[in-house]
Amino acid sequence: MTKPKEGEETSKFNGGKMAHIFQFDKDTHLYTPQTMSEEASDALKYGTFYYKIDGSNGMIVCQENGQLLAFQRLDTRGKPIPAHCMRLPTGSNVDCYEKHSYCYEPITIDVQDKKAKKKNKAMLDLVEKYKDRFSGQKYTSVEWVGTKFNKTPGVPDDVALAIHAEQTVCEDDTPARTYENFRSYFLETAIEGFIIEHNGVFWKIRGDGFDRKCPFALDKAAVRPPVFLV
């Protein structure tokens, strides 16, 4: 297994843990107007927004010889990373927190289960089909989406692929950057949430952080679909 060298970084999200922008109330477990930190406040004010996707995190790696390798993120729940897996590329978002440990497991058709083999082949076929999209950089952060991956709302295909960098939010579609405006937005709009990048660090805001019965939770048919490849 080819693994990243020390210091190599992905140009976008490295697959690590993202902190929430807003703090949680200890009783309701919902967001409060208080941000997590000064850095979170700066991200809220100045960061670049992306739509959050309900799927399974992945990474496409372009080797020096041009060969593409595809991965799906694995949480070992604090256990050692399996020898066949790849550690996360270096980045500002950590690979371990509390009882979670993230790594990337290679996607291969060398598996016994027939359903897994079929799904993995479809994933690898997509990477091959769109290889020109991944050949220009070492790492491409992606989301595996579709009915086989959390039944991604708006994606009717079993297996599809969304590139995180392409999930950009137009400034006109971004709420005014205050707690009150985000709360109003997520109580009216059926999206899972936003990812916010600032100074290389990625943060998140989720609709269910404002209300467990937000439109995303109650009306999957109305959810905005991601930009995806099939």
XYZ file of C-alpha atoms in Angstrom:
230
model
C 0.000 0.000 0.000
C 1.428 3.376 -1.018
C 1.051 5.807 1.854
C 1.441 9.594 1.969
C 4.844 10.934 2.866
C 5.219 13.055 5.985
C 4.139 16.617 5.292
C 2.074 15.872 2.182
C -1.238 17.646 2.358
C -4.507 17.552 0.512
C -5.469 20.815 -1.191
C -8.895 20.543 0.427
C -10.391 18.594 3.319
C -8.055 15.888 4.645
C -10.807 13.711 6.145
C -10.220 14.689 9.775
C -12.654 15.608 12.523
C -14.506 18.879 11.994
C -15.582 20.888 15.026
C -18.937 22.641 15.179
C -18.985 26.420 14.815
C -21.448 26.859 17.683
C -21.325 25.485 21.203
C -24.015 23.087 22.452
C -26.359 23.636 25.357
C -25.614 20.946 27.959
C -29.318 20.274 28.588
C -30.968 20.534 25.161
C -27.878 19.431 23.197
C -28.752 22.095 20.624
C -26.626 24.986 19.418
C -26.271 28.153 21.467
C -25.302 31.561 19.990
C -21.824 31.148 21.489
C -19.133 30.032 19.044
C -16.601 27.364 19.969
C -13.647 29.749 19.874
C -12.248 32.939 18.395
C -11.104 30.841 15.432
C -14.674 29.593 14.961
C -15.936 33.181 15.034
C -13.436 34.160 12.346
C -14.466 31.178 10.224
C -18.109 32.188 10.565
C -17.309 35.749 9.460
C -14.741 35.155 6.743
C -14.818 31.477 5.762
C -15.705 29.816 2.458
C -18.944 27.838 2.544
C -19.641 24.392 1.056
C -22.773 22.267 1.242
C -22.475 19.346 3.648
C -23.259 15.951 2.083
C -24.929 12.949 3.695
C -22.840 10.068 2.343
C -19.536 8.345 3.143
C -16.247 10.240 3.130
C -13.568 9.161 0.670
C -10.294 10.122 -0.961
C -8.853 9.659 -4.451
C -5.058 9.516 -4.572
C -3.078 10.096 -7.755
C 0.305 8.373 -7.552
C 3.461 9.647 -9.243
C 3.006 7.121 -12.049
C -0.530 8.405 -12.687
C -2.297 5.410 -11.148
C -5.415 6.319 -9.188
C -6.251 4.735 -5.843
C -9.698 5.044 -4.260
C -10.448 4.984 -0.535
C -13.365 5.117 1.872
C -12.939 6.535 5.356
C -12.946 4.053 8.227
C -13.462 4.788 11.914
C -11.564 2.223 13.989
C -13.199 3.508 17.200
C -9.853 3.997 18.898
C -8.321 0.717 17.761
C -4.990 0.651 15.842
C -5.188 1.452 12.150
C -5.227 -1.786 10.102
C -2.044 -2.455 8.172
C -3.795 -2.339 4.787
C -5.242 1.141 5.437
C -3.810 4.579 4.692
C -3.532 7.241 7.358
C -5.148 10.585 6.659
C -3.106 13.111 4.708
C -1.554 15.811 6.872
C -4.018 18.605 7.517
C -5.458 20.944 10.110
C -8.355 18.620 11.019
C -7.283 15.863 13.421
C -7.587 12.121 12.723
C -8.330 11.143 16.339
C -10.730 12.505 18.951
C -12.347 10.974 22.027
C -12.899 7.300 21.058
C -12.693 7.816 17.290
C -9.758 7.173 14.970
C -10.019 7.860 11.244
C -8.076 6.280 8.400
C -8.724 5.432 4.755
C -9.482 1.883 3.643
C -8.642 0.992 0.023
C -11.540 0.094 -2.256
C -10.905 -3.220 -3.963
C -12.849 -5.971 -5.719
C -10.729 -8.534 -3.879
C -13.485 -9.236 -1.341
C -15.567 -12.330 -0.653
C -19.013 -10.788 -0.291
C -20.741 -10.565 -3.686
C -22.702 -7.434 -2.834
C -19.584 -5.676 -1.567
C -17.686 -6.749 -4.673
C -20.416 -5.309 -6.918
C -20.520 -2.028 -4.989
C -16.734 -1.674 -4.936
C -16.516 -2.351 -8.663
C -19.066 0.403 -9.299
C -16.979 2.779 -7.164
C -13.773 1.951 -9.023
C -15.547 2.233 -12.380
C -16.581 5.770 -11.499
C -13.013 6.724 -10.656
C -11.838 5.309 -13.987
C -14.658 7.016 -15.886
C -13.745 10.427 -14.478
C -10.004 9.886 -14.142
C -9.218 13.214 -15.783
C -10.906 14.939 -12.845
C -8.461 13.362 -10.389
C -5.155 13.341 -12.267
C -4.165 16.944 -11.600
C -3.466 16.705 -7.871
C -2.178 14.242 -5.303
C -5.378 14.104 -3.252
C -9.015 14.726 -4.133
C -11.429 14.731 -1.207
C -14.761 13.137 -2.161
C -18.016 11.797 -0.794
C -19.392 8.439 -1.881
C -23.128 9.043 -2.279
C -26.252 7.179 -3.353
C -28.638 4.575 -2.000
C -25.699 2.441 -0.798
C -24.280 5.306 1.275
C -26.778 6.574 3.864
C -29.369 6.824 1.080
C -28.083 10.271 0.159
C -31.111 12.522 -0.418
C -31.501 13.559 -4.051
C -29.213 10.821 -5.396
C -31.301 7.959 -6.873
C -28.300 5.896 -8.039
C -26.849 3.065 -5.953
C -23.315 4.448 -6.278
C -22.313 7.982 -7.207
C -19.422 10.309 -6.421
C -19.376 13.924 -5.218
C -16.201 16.026 -5.160
C -16.145 18.140 -2.005
C -14.517 21.139 -3.681
C -17.445 21.346 -6.118
C -20.099 21.736 -3.406
C -19.618 25.492 -3.210
C -22.311 27.824 -1.883
C -22.976 31.049 -3.774
C -22.688 34.140 -1.598
C -26.293 35.009 -2.440
C -27.370 31.644 -0.995
C -25.427 32.104 2.245
C -27.412 33.463 5.210
C -26.150 36.589 6.929
C -23.475 35.212 9.214
C -25.115 35.278 12.619
C -26.574 32.556 14.836
C -30.097 33.966 14.457
C -29.950 34.016 10.671
C -28.547 30.487 10.450
C -31.211 29.215 12.808
C -33.978 30.787 10.707
C -32.378 29.432 7.532
C -32.138 25.835 8.754
C -35.680 25.857 10.112
C -36.902 26.726 6.611
C -34.418 25.029 4.269
C -33.952 21.295 3.661
C -30.184 20.859 3.623
C -28.036 18.872 6.029
C -25.653 21.691 6.788
C -22.636 23.749 5.759
C -18.921 23.064 5.811
C -16.864 26.205 6.380
C -13.162 26.499 5.487
C -10.965 29.218 6.953
C -7.170 29.270 7.078
C -7.035 25.591 6.106
C -9.332 24.449 8.931
C -12.778 22.998 8.209
C -15.774 23.554 10.508
C -19.431 22.549 10.314
C -22.942 23.777 11.002
C -25.775 21.224 10.933
C -29.489 21.891 10.636
C -30.320 19.421 13.405
C -28.066 21.424 15.701
C -30.845 24.021 15.806
C -33.814 21.655 15.879
C -33.897 17.844 15.752
C -37.057 18.162 13.640
C -35.487 20.440 11.031
C -36.666 20.168 7.378
C -33.673 17.968 6.495
C -34.796 15.381 9.053
C -38.484 15.548 8.203
C -38.633 15.898 4.413
C -35.854 14.026 2.603
C -37.671 14.437 -0.719
C -37.186 18.204 -0.503
C -33.453 18.073 0.307
C -31.108 19.839 -2.079
C -29.033 17.134 -3.858
C -25.242 17.415 -4.065
C -23.349 17.959 -7.311
C -22.437 14.366 -8.193
C -21.013 12.095 -10.881
C -22.579 8.877 -12.186
